[in-house]
Structures are given as C-alpha cells and as structure tokens.
Short mmCIF file of C-alpha atoms in Angstrom, two decimals:
data_model
loop_
_atom_site.label_atom_id
_atom_site.label_comp_id
_atom_site.label_asym_id
_atom_site.label_seq_id
_atom_site.Cartn_x
_atom_site.Cartn_y
_atom_site.Cartn_z
CA MET A 20 31.83 -61.42 58.92
CA ASP A 21 30.80 -59.01 55.81
CA VAL A 22 29.19 -55.69 57.23
CA ASP A 23 27.35 -53.44 54.92
CA VAL A 24 27.99 -50.05 56.03
CA PRO A 25 26.68 -46.95 54.43
CA SER A 26 29.10 -44.16 53.27
CA PRO A 27 28.00 -40.41 52.89
CA ALA A 28 28.35 -40.87 49.10
CA GLN A 29 25.45 -43.07 49.08
CA PHE A 30 23.05 -40.45 50.46
CA ASP A 31 22.33 -38.81 47.01
CA HIS A 32 18.86 -40.49 46.43
CA VAL A 33 15.49 -39.96 47.66
CA ILE A 34 13.49 -43.09 47.55
CA THR A 35 10.07 -43.56 48.68
CA ALA A 36 8.65 -46.86 49.91
CA ALA A 37 4.92 -47.08 49.72
CA ARG A 38 2.47 -49.78 50.53
CA LEU A 39 -0.17 -49.75 47.83
CA GLY A 40 -2.77 -51.96 49.34
CA SER A 41 -3.39 -53.68 52.65
CA GLY A 42 -1.10 -56.73 53.09
CA THR A 43 1.04 -55.98 50.08
CA ALA A 44 4.80 -55.69 50.03
CA LEU A 45 6.40 -52.15 50.03
CA THR A 46 6.72 -50.55 46.41
CA TRP A 47 9.96 -48.64 46.08
CA LEU A 48 10.13 -45.60 43.99
CA ASP A 49 13.34 -43.73 43.11
CA THR A 50 12.48 -40.27 41.82
CA THR A 51 16.01 -38.96 41.82
CA PRO A 52 16.83 -39.88 38.24
CA GLU A 53 13.43 -38.14 37.17
CA VAL A 54 12.84 -40.90 34.46
CA THR A 55 13.02 -44.16 36.42
CA PRO A 56 10.08 -46.42 35.66
CA PHE A 57 7.52 -47.11 38.25
CA GLY A 58 8.89 -49.45 41.05
CA LEU A 59 12.43 -49.51 39.60
CA ILE A 60 15.41 -49.01 41.90
CA LEU A 61 18.69 -48.35 40.09
CA TYR A 62 21.00 -51.28 39.88
CA GLN A 63 23.66 -49.91 42.26
CA LEU A 64 20.94 -49.29 44.81
CA ARG A 65 19.35 -52.80 44.78
CA ASN A 66 19.74 -55.12 47.81
CA LYS A 67 21.21 -52.51 49.93
CA GLN A 68 20.42 -51.30 53.45
CA ALA A 69 18.12 -48.11 53.45
CA VAL A 70 16.73 -45.99 56.34
CA LEU A 71 12.98 -46.09 56.31
CA ALA A 72 11.60 -43.13 58.03
CA SER A 73 8.18 -44.41 59.52
CA GLU A 74 6.27 -44.12 62.75
CA ASP A 75 5.32 -47.75 62.65
CA SER A 76 7.19 -51.03 63.21
CA GLU A 77 8.55 -50.77 59.39
CA GLY A 78 10.87 -47.79 60.45
CA GLY A 79 14.46 -48.32 60.52
CA LEU A 80 16.81 -50.28 58.43
CA GLN A 81 15.14 -52.15 55.37
CA ARG A 82 16.80 -53.83 52.57
CA THR A 83 15.88 -52.58 49.07
CA PRO A 84 14.50 -54.91 46.38
CA ALA A 85 17.31 -57.06 44.86
CA ASP A 86 15.43 -57.79 41.68
CA SER A 87 14.25 -55.32 38.91
CA PRO A 88 10.50 -55.27 38.32
CA ILE A 89 11.29 -54.76 34.60
CA LYS A 90 13.04 -57.57 32.54
CA THR A 91 16.35 -56.31 31.66
CA PHE A 92 18.67 -57.64 29.07
CA MET A 93 21.84 -56.78 26.92
CA HIS A 94 22.28 -58.40 23.51
CA PHE A 95 25.47 -58.05 21.46
CA THR A 96 25.90 -58.86 17.79
CA LEU A 97 29.31 -58.72 16.22
CA ASP A 98 29.78 -59.01 12.62
CA GLY A 99 33.36 -58.91 11.29
CA LYS A 100 36.59 -60.51 10.35
CA PHE A 101 40.29 -60.11 10.97
CA THR A 102 42.43 -58.30 8.40
CA GLU A 103 45.73 -59.81 7.16
CA PHE A 104 47.52 -57.78 9.67
CA GLY A 105 45.38 -59.01 12.66
CA ALA A 106 43.19 -56.01 13.08
CA LEU A 107 39.47 -56.72 13.66
CA ASP A 108 37.18 -54.98 11.06
CA ALA A 109 33.71 -55.38 12.38
CA THR A 110 30.38 -53.79 13.27
CA LEU A 111 28.74 -54.16 16.65
CA GLU A 112 24.98 -53.82 17.29
CA VAL A 113 23.98 -53.51 20.96
CA THR A 114 20.42 -53.74 22.08
CA ALA A 115 19.84 -53.24 25.62
CA LYS A 116 16.88 -52.53 28.04
CA GLU A 117 18.10 -51.05 31.31
CA ILE A 118 18.27 -47.54 32.71
CA ALA A 119 21.59 -46.02 31.42
CA THR A 120 22.77 -45.47 34.82
CA GLY A 121 22.33 -49.07 35.55
CA ARG A 122 24.16 -52.20 34.40
CA CYS A 123 24.41 -51.07 30.90
CA ALA A 124 26.32 -47.77 31.60
CA PRO A 125 29.74 -49.31 31.86
CA ALA A 126 29.33 -51.28 28.64
CA PHE A 127 28.27 -48.15 26.79
CA ALA A 128 31.01 -46.17 28.17
CA ALA A 129 33.57 -48.52 26.59
CA ILE A 130 32.10 -48.52 23.12
CA ARG A 131 34.01 -46.24 20.87
CA ARG A 132 32.92 -44.60 17.68
CA PRO A 133 35.28 -45.30 14.47
CA SER A 134 36.93 -41.95 15.15
CA GLY A 135 38.06 -43.25 18.48
CA ARG A 136 35.67 -40.99 20.51
CA ILE A 137 33.63 -42.46 23.27
CA LEU A 138 29.93 -42.40 22.38
#
C-alpha cells in the first residue's frame, strides 16, 4: 500500500482553491512564487494531497490538479561533431515553456557555459 504522507518541508506554499462559477471545478491558484500564471500549480505540487480549509463539505483533504492548464514543452537542438580526440564540439539550443521551478529547472541547472560555470 502506497501512502502519501505530507512532510513539514511541503508546507511552504499558500495555495487558494476558488470556485469561479456555480457547478464548476475548483481553480487552484499558487501565489507563493509571485509570477505563477493563472491556475498553474508548480510541477512538484501537482497531484498531491492538500488540506483545504472550508466550512462546507469540500473542506479536508483534496488532491491538487495533476495536469497543467498551460501547455508545457522542452525542445533540444544539438548541432555538433566529435573531434579526432573523441570530444564533442557542439552548440545546444534549448526552448522551453514551463516555470523555472518546474520540470525544466533540473535541465537548466545541468547546462554549463563554455567556461564550465553553471548557467
């Protein structure tokens, strides 16, 4: 049995769940990062249990949305060749659409400038 138990480290966001019309689903708004697009929950917070404070029957544990309301993508273009010594001489172009603290962040952290410094 797989149990999803919250840890104190997860309680670092203030997320609002609002019903924007009668009979509509909840719209989740994460204002903690200050620049989050409307309705987007950061990748690491999606499909997780959240405590919803409400006086009605929706109060209690609720699961955050699993999917992003914004189409996200990451595209890599690598143009290069191996030198006679086996080193790769290449340029890398990365195009992404996702909040930097989401899925793309680990990829960007791994990219290094030619000087060897992390971007």
